[in-house]
Amino acid sequence: GLPDDEQIQQRRAEGRGLLRPEIAVLVAYSKISLFEAAAAPEFADDPHFLRDLLGYFPAPLVQAQRAAVEGHRLRREIVATVRANGIVNRMGVSFAHRLAEDQGLSLAQVLRAYAMAEAVLETDRYWEQIGEAERRLPSALVYRLMLQVVALLRHVTAALAAHRSLDGVPIDEVASRYVGVVGELESQLPDVLPAAYREDYDRHLASLRERGVPPALAVLLTRTRALGSALDIADLARDNALPRSEVAAVYFAVGETLCLPWMLAAIIGLRPATAWQALARARLREDAYRLHSAICARVLQAGDMPPSQRLQAWAAQRGARLGLSLARLAELQSSAAVDYAGLGVAVRELHDLQTL
């Protein structure tokens, strides 16, 4: 069983959480509720999940009886089991339910967005390399490495779930739309990053190497800190008929100018004490990314000129108003403690600049 509300409040006051058997109960409940959503035909019948069905059976059986396996009468239930187990095991018991509640989505929509995110990011490569390094690294470090992938998956899943134009589009088609830009952006890292982003990249990479993370894995995981921008870059390049490399340069230059690396780190660093604060943090983060992309769209429309000149032209048009926003952001950045109110002001500054 689970503790009642009074026990939860007492534990919270004492700084204690759930016990492992209680977490196990939540894992079971979460998987059961997600199974029901994943077994729906509109989800389980997507051709993308054929690999889950085939992977569920021994390879010799699939080779000998593939048609029978594909027509298995419990096909949907098998896919639903694999998918429900996978998202809970990787992302935790509350991820899918919280995202569904925050964005007003069904659990099936969240499951679908998560499957798209896995396909776009090709996440098996992360888990495989972490698994290979696991025997040589402390468990606490391994968990931290996993959480880096989880953070990227959380962001890309939320972004895809909010992308209403993707409703009903086959998962493999969505993956083919975005997987190329992920690979292209990875190949450009860290050279495409301006100073503020590059400092964070180099600092994180050095930290992983100092802790004994294998060099290839350290680079792979450090790149995740910039890959959350890949979808926005792809959409901006398509909408403006521009090379993705040029759009990436503008995107990160705008982010550096408007203190986005600091702002997003500060938002993520908030520690919500209530469900409302957790929702506020999620909204601040989503708005920061959305407004960053919207401002980039304005910069890209400044004229046919090199990326740096586009940003200069956009900034010149905003004049004193941009200077006021940058001054406020700098003041916030230098504050000893930044809270929800301060970061709300920071995001509001982005909104005002986007509407000018």
Short mmCIF file of N, CA and C in Angstrom, two decimals, residues 208-314:
data_model
loop_
_atom_site.label_atom_id
_atom_site.label_comp_id
_atom_site.label_asym_id
_atom_site.label_seq_id
_atom_site.Cartn_x
_atom_site.Cartn_y
_atom_site.Cartn_z
N LEU A 208 33.30 15.33 -17.03
CA LEU A 208 33.06 13.91 -17.28
C LEU A 208 34.38 13.15 -17.43
N ARG A 209 35.31 13.73 -18.14
CA ARG A 209 36.60 13.07 -18.34
C ARG A 209 37.35 12.92 -17.02
N GLU A 210 37.28 13.94 -16.16
CA GLU A 210 37.94 13.86 -14.86
C GLU A 210 37.36 12.74 -14.00
N ARG A 211 36.10 12.43 -14.21
CA ARG A 211 35.44 11.38 -13.43
C ARG A 211 35.65 9.99 -14.01
N GLY A 212 36.41 9.91 -15.08
CA GLY A 212 36.73 8.61 -15.65
C GLY A 212 35.77 8.10 -16.70
N VAL A 213 34.87 8.95 -17.19
CA VAL A 213 33.95 8.54 -18.25
C VAL A 213 34.75 8.35 -19.54
N PRO A 214 34.57 7.23 -20.25
CA PRO A 214 35.30 7.01 -21.50
C PRO A 214 35.16 8.20 -22.45
N PRO A 215 36.22 8.55 -23.16
CA PRO A 215 36.21 9.76 -24.01
C PRO A 215 35.04 9.84 -24.98
N ALA A 216 34.76 8.74 -25.69
CA ALA A 216 33.67 8.78 -26.68
C ALA A 216 32.33 9.01 -26.01
N LEU A 217 32.10 8.37 -24.87
CA LEU A 217 30.84 8.56 -24.15
C LEU A 217 30.75 9.97 -23.58
N ALA A 218 31.86 10.50 -23.09
CA ALA A 218 31.86 11.86 -22.56
C ALA A 218 31.45 12.87 -23.63
N VAL A 219 31.98 12.71 -24.84
CA VAL A 219 31.62 13.61 -25.94
C VAL A 219 30.15 13.43 -26.31
N LEU A 220 29.70 12.18 -26.41
CA LEU A 220 28.31 11.89 -26.78
C LEU A 220 27.33 12.54 -25.81
N LEU A 221 27.62 12.43 -24.51
CA LEU A 221 26.71 12.98 -23.51
C LEU A 221 26.81 14.49 -23.42
N THR A 222 27.99 15.04 -23.62
CA THR A 222 28.13 16.50 -23.58
C THR A 222 27.36 17.14 -24.73
N ARG A 223 27.30 16.49 -25.85
CA ARG A 223 26.54 17.03 -26.98
C ARG A 223 25.05 17.14 -26.67
N THR A 224 24.55 16.32 -25.75
CA THR A 224 23.12 16.38 -25.43
C THR A 224 22.72 17.74 -24.89
N ARG A 225 23.67 18.50 -24.36
CA ARG A 225 23.36 19.80 -23.78
C ARG A 225 22.94 20.82 -24.84
N ALA A 226 23.25 20.54 -26.11
CA ALA A 226 22.86 21.44 -27.19
C ALA A 226 21.80 20.84 -28.12
N LEU A 227 21.57 19.54 -28.01
CA LEU A 227 20.69 18.88 -28.97
C LEU A 227 19.21 19.19 -28.76
N GLY A 228 18.86 19.74 -27.58
CA GLY A 228 17.48 20.12 -27.38
C GLY A 228 17.02 21.20 -28.35
N SER A 229 17.97 21.87 -28.98
CA SER A 229 17.65 22.94 -29.94
C SER A 229 17.43 22.41 -31.36
N ALA A 230 17.70 21.14 -31.59
CA ALA A 230 17.70 20.62 -32.95
C ALA A 230 16.35 20.75 -33.64
N LEU A 231 15.26 20.50 -32.93
CA LEU A 231 13.94 20.57 -33.55
C LEU A 231 13.61 22.00 -33.98
N ASP A 232 13.91 22.96 -33.10
CA ASP A 232 13.66 24.37 -33.45
C ASP A 232 14.49 24.78 -34.66
N ILE A 233 15.75 24.35 -34.69
CA ILE A 233 16.62 24.69 -35.83
C ILE A 233 16.08 24.10 -37.11
N ALA A 234 15.62 22.86 -37.05
CA ALA A 234 15.07 22.21 -38.24
C ALA A 234 13.83 22.95 -38.74
N ASP A 235 12.93 23.32 -37.83
CA ASP A 235 11.70 24.00 -38.24
C ASP A 235 12.01 25.40 -38.79
N LEU A 236 12.93 26.11 -38.14
CA LEU A 236 13.28 27.45 -38.62
C LEU A 236 13.94 27.39 -40.00
N ALA A 237 14.79 26.41 -40.22
CA ALA A 237 15.45 26.27 -41.52
C ALA A 237 14.42 25.96 -42.61
N ARG A 238 13.48 25.07 -42.29
CA ARG A 238 12.45 24.73 -43.28
C ARG A 238 11.54 25.92 -43.57
N ASP A 239 11.10 26.62 -42.53
CA ASP A 239 10.15 27.73 -42.72
C ASP A 239 10.78 28.91 -43.45
N ASN A 240 12.10 29.09 -43.31
CA ASN A 240 12.77 30.23 -43.92
C ASN A 240 13.61 29.84 -45.14
N ALA A 241 13.55 28.55 -45.53
CA ALA A 241 14.29 28.07 -46.70
C ALA A 241 15.76 28.44 -46.62
N LEU A 242 16.37 28.17 -45.46
CA LEU A 242 17.78 28.49 -45.24
C LEU A 242 18.54 27.24 -44.84
N PRO A 243 19.85 27.21 -45.06
CA PRO A 243 20.67 26.07 -44.63
C PRO A 243 20.61 25.91 -43.10
N ARG A 244 20.55 24.69 -42.65
CA ARG A 244 20.46 24.46 -41.20
C ARG A 244 21.69 24.96 -40.46
N SER A 245 22.86 24.89 -41.10
CA SER A 245 24.08 25.37 -40.45
C SER A 245 24.00 26.87 -40.19
N GLU A 246 23.43 27.62 -41.13
CA GLU A 246 23.28 29.07 -40.96
C GLU A 246 22.27 29.38 -39.87
N VAL A 247 21.19 28.63 -39.84
CA VAL A 247 20.17 28.84 -38.81
C VAL A 247 20.73 28.49 -37.43
N ALA A 248 21.52 27.43 -37.34
CA ALA A 248 22.12 27.06 -36.06
C ALA A 248 23.02 28.18 -35.53
N ALA A 249 23.78 28.79 -36.42
CA ALA A 249 24.66 29.89 -36.00
C ALA A 249 23.85 31.05 -35.44
N VAL A 250 22.74 31.39 -36.12
CA VAL A 250 21.88 32.47 -35.63
C VAL A 250 21.24 32.07 -34.31
N TYR A 251 20.77 30.84 -34.23
CA TYR A 251 20.06 30.38 -33.03
C TYR A 251 20.93 30.51 -31.78
N PHE A 252 22.15 30.03 -31.86
CA PHE A 252 23.01 30.08 -30.68
C PHE A 252 23.52 31.50 -30.42
N ALA A 253 23.70 32.30 -31.47
CA ALA A 253 24.11 33.69 -31.27
C ALA A 253 23.02 34.48 -30.55
N VAL A 254 21.77 34.25 -30.93
CA VAL A 254 20.65 34.89 -30.25
C VAL A 254 20.59 34.43 -28.79
N GLY A 255 20.78 33.14 -28.57
CA GLY A 255 20.75 32.62 -27.21
C GLY A 255 21.82 33.24 -26.34
N GLU A 256 23.01 33.41 -26.89
CA GLU A 256 24.09 34.02 -26.11
C GLU A 256 23.77 35.48 -25.81
N THR A 257 23.28 36.21 -26.79
CA THR A 257 22.96 37.63 -26.60
C THR A 257 21.91 37.81 -25.50
N LEU A 258 20.93 36.94 -25.45
CA LEU A 258 19.81 37.08 -24.52
C LEU A 258 19.98 36.23 -23.26
N CYS A 259 21.18 35.78 -23.00
CA CYS A 259 21.51 35.06 -21.74
C CYS A 259 20.71 33.77 -21.57
N LEU A 260 20.37 33.09 -22.67
CA LEU A 260 19.58 31.88 -22.57
C LEU A 260 20.28 30.74 -21.83
N PRO A 261 21.59 30.54 -21.99
CA PRO A 261 22.22 29.46 -21.21
C PRO A 261 22.03 29.65 -19.71
N TRP A 262 22.24 30.87 -19.23
CA TRP A 262 22.03 31.14 -17.81
C TRP A 262 20.56 30.97 -17.43
N MET A 263 19.66 31.53 -18.25
CA MET A 263 18.24 31.52 -17.92
C MET A 263 17.70 30.10 -17.81
N LEU A 264 18.03 29.25 -18.78
CA LEU A 264 17.53 27.88 -18.76
C LEU A 264 18.13 27.09 -17.60
N ALA A 265 19.41 27.30 -17.31
CA ALA A 265 20.03 26.62 -16.18
C ALA A 265 19.37 27.04 -14.87
N ALA A 266 19.04 28.32 -14.75
CA ALA A 266 18.39 28.81 -13.54
C ALA A 266 16.98 28.24 -13.40
N ILE A 267 16.26 28.15 -14.50
CA ILE A 267 14.91 27.58 -14.46
C ILE A 267 14.97 26.11 -14.05
N ILE A 268 15.87 25.36 -14.69
CA ILE A 268 16.00 23.94 -14.37
C ILE A 268 16.45 23.76 -12.92
N GLY A 269 17.24 24.70 -12.42
CA GLY A 269 17.74 24.60 -11.05
C GLY A 269 16.73 24.91 -9.97
N LEU A 270 15.55 25.43 -10.33
CA LEU A 270 14.51 25.67 -9.33
C LEU A 270 14.08 24.36 -8.69
N ARG A 271 13.78 24.39 -7.41
CA ARG A 271 13.37 23.18 -6.70
C ARG A 271 11.92 23.36 -6.23
N PRO A 272 10.96 22.91 -7.03
CA PRO A 272 9.55 23.12 -6.68
C PRO A 272 9.14 22.36 -5.43
N ALA A 273 8.38 23.02 -4.56
CA ALA A 273 7.89 22.39 -3.34
C ALA A 273 6.44 21.96 -3.48
N THR A 274 5.76 22.44 -4.51
CA THR A 274 4.36 22.10 -4.73
C THR A 274 4.14 21.75 -6.20
N ALA A 275 2.98 21.17 -6.48
CA ALA A 275 2.64 20.84 -7.86
C ALA A 275 2.53 22.09 -8.72
N TRP A 276 2.04 23.19 -8.12
CA TRP A 276 1.91 24.44 -8.87
C TRP A 276 3.28 25.00 -9.23
N GLN A 277 4.23 24.89 -8.31
CA GLN A 277 5.58 25.36 -8.63
C GLN A 277 6.21 24.49 -9.71
N ALA A 278 5.94 23.20 -9.68
CA ALA A 278 6.47 22.31 -10.72
C ALA A 278 5.89 22.70 -12.09
N LEU A 279 4.59 23.03 -12.10
CA LEU A 279 3.96 23.47 -13.35
C LEU A 279 4.54 24.81 -13.79
N ALA A 280 4.77 25.71 -12.83
CA ALA A 280 5.35 27.02 -13.16
C ALA A 280 6.73 26.85 -13.77
N ARG A 281 7.54 25.96 -13.21
CA ARG A 281 8.88 25.73 -13.75
C ARG A 281 8.80 25.19 -15.18
N ALA A 282 7.90 24.23 -15.40
CA ALA A 282 7.75 23.67 -16.74
C ALA A 282 7.31 24.74 -17.74
N ARG A 283 6.39 25.59 -17.32
CA ARG A 283 5.91 26.65 -18.20
C ARG A 283 7.02 27.66 -18.52
N LEU A 284 7.80 28.04 -17.52
CA LEU A 284 8.90 28.97 -17.76
C LEU A 284 9.87 28.40 -18.78
N ARG A 285 10.19 27.13 -18.63
CA ARG A 285 11.15 26.50 -19.54
C ARG A 285 10.58 26.43 -20.97
N GLU A 286 9.33 26.00 -21.08
CA GLU A 286 8.70 25.91 -22.39
C GLU A 286 8.63 27.29 -23.06
N ASP A 287 8.26 28.30 -22.28
CA ASP A 287 8.14 29.65 -22.83
C ASP A 287 9.51 30.18 -23.27
N ALA A 288 10.55 29.89 -22.50
CA ALA A 288 11.88 30.36 -22.87
C ALA A 288 12.31 29.78 -24.21
N TYR A 289 12.11 28.48 -24.40
CA TYR A 289 12.45 27.85 -25.67
C TYR A 289 11.58 28.41 -26.81
N ARG A 290 10.28 28.54 -26.56
CA ARG A 290 9.37 29.01 -27.61
C ARG A 290 9.72 30.44 -28.03
N LEU A 291 10.00 31.30 -27.07
CA LEU A 291 10.33 32.70 -27.39
C LEU A 291 11.70 32.81 -28.05
N HIS A 292 12.63 31.96 -27.63
CA HIS A 292 13.94 31.93 -28.30
C HIS A 292 13.76 31.63 -29.78
N SER A 293 12.94 30.64 -30.09
CA SER A 293 12.69 30.29 -31.49
C SER A 293 11.98 31.42 -32.22
N ALA A 294 11.01 32.05 -31.55
CA ALA A 294 10.26 33.14 -32.20
C ALA A 294 11.17 34.33 -32.50
N ILE A 295 12.06 34.66 -31.58
CA ILE A 295 13.00 35.76 -31.82
C ILE A 295 13.95 35.41 -32.95
N CYS A 296 14.40 34.16 -33.00
CA CYS A 296 15.27 33.73 -34.10
C CYS A 296 14.57 33.90 -35.45
N ALA A 297 13.28 33.60 -35.48
CA ALA A 297 12.53 33.77 -36.73
C ALA A 297 12.56 35.23 -37.17
N ARG A 298 12.43 36.16 -36.21
CA ARG A 298 12.50 37.58 -36.55
C ARG A 298 13.89 37.95 -37.05
N VAL A 299 14.92 37.43 -36.40
CA VAL A 299 16.29 37.73 -36.81
C VAL A 299 16.56 37.21 -38.21
N LEU A 300 16.10 36.01 -38.51
CA LEU A 300 16.33 35.41 -39.82
C LEU A 300 15.64 36.19 -40.93
N GLN A 301 14.59 36.93 -40.59
CA GLN A 301 13.85 37.72 -41.57
C GLN A 301 14.40 39.14 -41.73
N ALA A 302 15.55 39.40 -41.06
CA ALA A 302 16.11 40.75 -41.09
C ALA A 302 16.72 41.10 -42.44
N GLY A 303 16.96 40.13 -43.29
CA GLY A 303 17.52 40.41 -44.61
C GLY A 303 18.51 39.35 -45.03
N ASP A 304 18.87 39.36 -46.32
CA ASP A 304 19.80 38.37 -46.87
C ASP A 304 21.22 38.81 -46.58
N MET A 305 21.75 38.35 -45.45
CA MET A 305 23.09 38.74 -45.01
C MET A 305 23.65 37.65 -44.11
N PRO A 306 24.95 37.68 -43.81
CA PRO A 306 25.54 36.66 -42.93
C PRO A 306 24.84 36.63 -41.57
N PRO A 307 24.91 35.50 -40.86
CA PRO A 307 24.23 35.36 -39.57
C PRO A 307 24.52 36.49 -38.58
N SER A 308 25.79 36.86 -38.43
CA SER A 308 26.13 37.89 -37.45
C SER A 308 25.51 39.23 -37.82
N GLN A 309 25.42 39.53 -39.11
CA GLN A 309 24.84 40.80 -39.54
C GLN A 309 23.32 40.80 -39.36
N ARG A 310 22.69 39.64 -39.51
CA ARG A 310 21.25 39.55 -39.28
C ARG A 310 20.94 39.94 -37.83
N LEU A 311 21.72 39.39 -36.90
CA LEU A 311 21.50 39.69 -35.49
C LEU A 311 21.75 41.16 -35.20
N GLN A 312 22.79 41.73 -35.80
CA GLN A 312 23.09 43.15 -35.59
C GLN A 312 21.96 44.02 -36.13
N ALA A 313 21.42 43.66 -37.29
CA ALA A 313 20.32 44.44 -37.87
C ALA A 313 19.08 44.38 -37.00
N TRP A 314 18.77 43.17 -36.50
CA TRP A 314 17.62 43.02 -35.61
C TRP A 314 17.82 43.83 -34.33
#
